[in-house]
Amino acid sequence: MSGKLLQFIGAISRLVERPGLTQQETLDQASGHMRALVAEDDWLPKSMARPDPQYYQQHLLYGDPLDRFSLVSFVWGPGQATPVHDHTVWGVIGMLRGAEQEIPYSRDADGRLRQDGPARVLTPGSVACVAPSIGDIHAVSNAVEGQVSISIHLYGGNIGRIRRSVYDRETGQAKPFISGYSNVLCPNLWAREA
Ligand code: FE2
């Protein structure tokens, strides 16, 4: 494992052990570490940067044994995009290579989705957060035509096996989903059913 990645995982392991932090304090601290991690694009192993011609990839870089956090290399092929989805835990996204566009959504009282603010484009070195308390529903896409983009995602749980939702853009109807990880193909500690 590269020194930078190991240093980041050590810092987050220490962060999640600190008692009494608010979620916002955790996000602020984690964002600082993420900013340092994506400041330079020289540490991501090639195997964790591999795109797929059809699907965006979620390569698990590290899964905390106590499920307090997980770290994912999110690899976008050209034209790839997520459905509208939520996370249910806090998350910090750092852009490493290329660019991605994020459209935030919220749900009205009647359950319908509405865009909640302008679309944002993340460029290398920039960091964004999601969490149920600050806005947790969005749709994300590769913002660079004809190229691969990569962002690094840190989540406050084992995101690959958390039961969360995707939403129908028209009706706002939620459908349960579990994302899994692209590089964890057999059942193990990190891929097991919740
Ligand atoms: Fe997301």
Short mmCIF file of C-alpha atoms and ligand atoms in Angstrom, two decimals:
data_model
loop_
_atom_site.label_atom_id
_atom_site.label_comp_id
_atom_site.label_asym_id
_atom_site.label_seq_id
_atom_site.Cartn_x
_atom_site.Cartn_y
_atom_site.Cartn_z
CA MET A 1 0.00 0.00 0.00
CA SER A 2 1.33 3.44 -0.84
CA GLY A 3 2.59 5.59 2.02
CA LYS A 4 0.00 8.30 1.33
CA LEU A 5 -2.88 5.85 1.39
CA LEU A 6 -1.58 4.19 4.56
CA GLN A 7 -1.16 7.58 6.22
CA PHE A 8 -4.73 8.55 5.30
CA ILE A 9 -6.19 5.29 6.63
CA GLY A 10 -4.21 5.74 9.86
CA ALA A 11 -5.53 9.29 10.25
CA ILE A 12 -9.15 8.24 9.67
CA SER A 13 -8.78 5.25 12.03
CA ARG A 14 -7.63 7.65 14.74
CA LEU A 15 -10.41 10.13 13.85
CA VAL A 16 -13.26 7.62 14.22
CA GLU A 17 -11.88 6.60 17.62
CA ARG A 18 -12.11 10.12 19.01
CA PRO A 19 -15.02 10.37 21.44
CA GLY A 20 -17.53 13.21 21.42
CA LEU A 21 -16.97 14.56 17.90
CA THR A 22 -20.05 15.94 16.18
CA GLN A 23 -20.76 14.74 12.66
CA GLN A 24 -19.75 18.17 11.34
CA GLU A 25 -16.42 18.00 13.21
CA THR A 26 -15.82 14.54 11.78
CA LEU A 27 -16.63 15.83 8.26
CA ASP A 28 -14.33 18.84 8.70
CA GLN A 29 -11.42 16.74 9.94
CA ALA A 30 -11.95 14.01 7.34
CA SER A 31 -12.19 16.64 4.57
CA GLY A 32 -8.78 18.00 5.59
CA HIS A 33 -7.22 14.55 5.35
CA MET A 34 -8.99 13.93 2.02
CA ARG A 35 -7.71 17.23 0.65
CA ALA A 36 -4.15 16.12 1.46
CA LEU A 37 -4.75 12.69 -0.11
CA VAL A 38 -6.03 14.02 -3.46
CA ALA A 39 -3.58 16.94 -3.63
CA GLU A 40 -1.35 14.77 -5.80
CA ASP A 41 -2.30 12.02 -8.21
CA ASP A 42 0.67 9.71 -7.74
CA TRP A 43 -0.43 7.02 -5.30
CA LEU A 44 -3.47 5.13 -6.63
CA PRO A 45 -2.57 1.56 -7.68
CA LYS A 46 -3.34 0.83 -11.34
CA SER A 47 -5.69 -2.00 -10.38
CA MET A 48 -7.80 0.53 -8.46
CA ALA A 49 -7.99 2.90 -11.44
CA ARG A 50 -9.43 0.40 -13.90
CA PRO A 51 -12.64 1.47 -15.67
CA ASP A 52 -15.26 -0.85 -17.12
CA PRO A 53 -16.71 -0.17 -20.57
CA GLN A 54 -20.28 -0.50 -19.25
CA TYR A 55 -20.47 0.31 -15.53
CA TYR A 56 -18.83 2.84 -13.24
CA GLN A 57 -16.55 0.99 -10.84
CA GLN A 58 -16.42 1.09 -7.04
CA HIS A 59 -13.11 -0.47 -6.03
CA LEU A 60 -12.80 -0.99 -2.28
CA LEU A 61 -9.45 0.50 -1.20
CA TYR A 62 -9.93 -0.21 2.48
CA GLY A 63 -12.69 -1.50 4.73
CA ASP A 64 -12.43 -0.81 8.46
CA PRO A 65 -12.75 -4.16 10.29
CA LEU A 66 -15.28 -2.57 12.67
CA ASP A 67 -17.32 -1.08 9.78
CA ARG A 68 -16.73 2.46 11.03
CA PHE A 69 -15.57 3.62 7.61
CA SER A 70 -14.76 2.47 4.09
CA LEU A 71 -12.68 3.95 1.31
CA VAL A 72 -13.59 3.49 -2.34
CA SER A 73 -11.95 4.39 -5.65
CA PHE A 74 -14.83 5.45 -7.88
CA VAL A 75 -13.83 5.06 -11.55
CA TRP A 76 -15.99 6.63 -14.25
CA GLY A 77 -15.77 5.54 -17.84
CA PRO A 78 -16.83 8.01 -20.55
CA GLY A 79 -20.51 8.95 -20.28
CA GLN A 80 -21.15 6.94 -17.10
CA ALA A 81 -23.53 8.23 -14.43
CA THR A 82 -25.25 7.09 -11.24
CA PRO A 83 -29.00 7.06 -10.69
CA VAL A 84 -30.33 9.47 -8.06
CA HIS A 85 -29.31 7.83 -4.77
CA ASP A 86 -28.65 8.39 -1.06
CA HIS A 87 -25.96 7.13 1.32
CA THR A 88 -27.51 7.19 4.86
CA VAL A 89 -24.06 7.82 6.38
CA TRP A 90 -21.62 10.72 6.12
CA GLY A 91 -19.32 10.78 3.13
CA VAL A 92 -16.34 12.79 1.88
CA ILE A 93 -15.52 12.83 -1.83
CA GLY A 94 -12.12 13.90 -3.15
CA MET A 95 -11.55 14.38 -6.87
CA LEU A 96 -8.33 12.77 -8.04
CA ARG A 97 -8.42 12.66 -11.84
CA GLY A 98 -10.71 14.19 -14.49
CA ALA A 99 -13.95 15.73 -13.20
CA GLU A 100 -17.40 14.76 -12.02
CA GLN A 101 -20.70 16.60 -11.92
CA GLU A 102 -22.99 16.35 -8.91
CA ILE A 103 -26.66 17.39 -8.89
CA PRO A 104 -28.12 17.62 -5.36
CA TYR A 105 -31.74 16.63 -4.71
CA SER A 106 -34.15 16.74 -1.82
CA ARG A 107 -37.59 15.22 -1.39
CA ASP A 108 -40.73 17.29 -0.91
CA ALA A 109 -43.35 16.39 1.70
CA ASP A 110 -45.25 14.53 -1.01
CA GLY A 111 -42.15 12.42 -1.75
CA ARG A 112 -41.31 14.07 -5.07
CA LEU A 113 -37.71 14.85 -5.88
CA ARG A 114 -36.60 18.35 -6.63
CA GLN A 115 -33.17 19.67 -7.51
CA ASP A 116 -31.80 21.32 -4.39
CA GLY A 117 -29.24 23.85 -5.60
CA PRO A 118 -27.05 24.17 -8.65
CA ALA A 119 -25.04 21.36 -10.21
CA ARG A 120 -21.45 21.32 -8.99
CA VAL A 121 -18.39 20.17 -10.87
CA LEU A 122 -15.53 18.69 -8.87
CA THR A 123 -12.07 19.11 -10.33
CA PRO A 124 -8.80 17.49 -9.16
CA GLY A 125 -7.97 18.41 -5.58
CA SER A 126 -11.49 19.51 -4.64
CA VAL A 127 -13.50 17.90 -1.86
CA ALA A 128 -17.27 17.65 -1.21
CA CYS A 129 -19.39 16.12 1.55
CA VAL A 130 -22.70 14.29 1.82
CA ALA A 131 -24.64 13.32 4.95
CA PRO A 132 -28.28 12.97 5.97
CA SER A 133 -27.91 16.20 7.99
CA ILE A 134 -26.49 18.33 5.14
CA GLY A 135 -28.00 16.77 2.00
CA ASP A 136 -27.72 13.10 1.18
CA ILE A 137 -29.45 12.62 -2.18
CA HIS A 138 -27.66 13.28 -5.44
CA ALA A 139 -26.88 12.06 -8.94
CA VAL A 140 -23.28 12.03 -10.13
CA SER A 141 -21.74 11.67 -13.57
CA ASN A 142 -18.41 11.79 -15.36
CA ALA A 143 -17.97 15.41 -16.44
CA VAL A 144 -15.14 14.83 -18.92
CA GLU A 145 -16.13 13.76 -22.37
CA GLY A 146 -14.37 10.67 -23.72
CA GLN A 147 -12.11 10.23 -20.67
CA VAL A 148 -11.86 8.33 -17.43
CA SER A 149 -12.44 10.27 -14.19
CA ILE A 150 -11.62 9.04 -10.69
CA SER A 151 -12.81 10.25 -7.29
CA ILE A 152 -11.96 8.84 -3.87
CA HIS A 153 -14.92 8.31 -1.52
CA LEU A 154 -14.71 7.96 2.23
CA TYR A 155 -17.91 6.89 4.02
CA GLY A 156 -18.81 6.63 7.69
CA GLY A 157 -19.78 2.95 7.38
CA ASN A 158 -19.29 -0.06 5.13
CA ILE A 159 -20.94 1.58 2.13
CA GLY A 160 -20.86 -1.54 -0.04
CA ARG A 161 -23.23 -3.40 2.21
CA ILE A 162 -25.43 -0.63 3.61
CA ARG A 163 -29.08 -0.89 2.60
CA ARG A 164 -29.90 2.45 0.98
CA SER A 165 -32.05 3.79 -1.85
CA VAL A 166 -32.09 4.83 -5.46
CA TYR A 167 -34.91 7.15 -6.54
CA ASP A 168 -37.04 7.40 -9.63
CA ARG A 169 -36.30 10.84 -11.07
CA GLU A 170 -39.92 11.43 -12.12
CA THR A 171 -41.97 10.02 -9.25
CA GLY A 172 -39.39 10.20 -6.43
CA GLN A 173 -40.22 6.62 -5.54
CA ALA A 174 -37.44 4.97 -3.50
CA LYS A 175 -36.13 1.54 -4.39
CA PRO A 176 -33.81 -0.27 -1.94
CA PHE A 177 -30.31 -1.15 -3.11
CA ILE A 178 -26.96 -2.39 -1.83
CA SER A 179 -24.07 -1.23 -4.00
CA GLY A 180 -21.45 -3.87 -3.19
CA TYR A 181 -17.92 -3.35 -4.48
CA SER A 182 -16.65 -3.99 -8.00
CA ASN A 183 -13.48 -5.75 -6.80
CA VAL A 184 -14.96 -7.87 -4.01
CA LEU A 185 -16.43 -10.79 -5.90
CA CYS A 186 -16.80 -13.47 -3.25
CA PRO A 187 -18.52 -13.23 0.14
CA ASN A 188 -16.13 -12.06 2.83
CA LEU A 189 -16.04 -9.63 5.70
CA TRP A 190 -16.66 -6.65 3.46
CA ALA A 191 -19.17 -8.06 1.02
CA ARG A 192 -21.37 -10.01 3.42
CA GLU A 193 -25.08 -9.32 3.66
CA ALA A 194 -26.09 -6.79 6.28
FE FE2 B 1 -23.19 9.34 -3.94
#
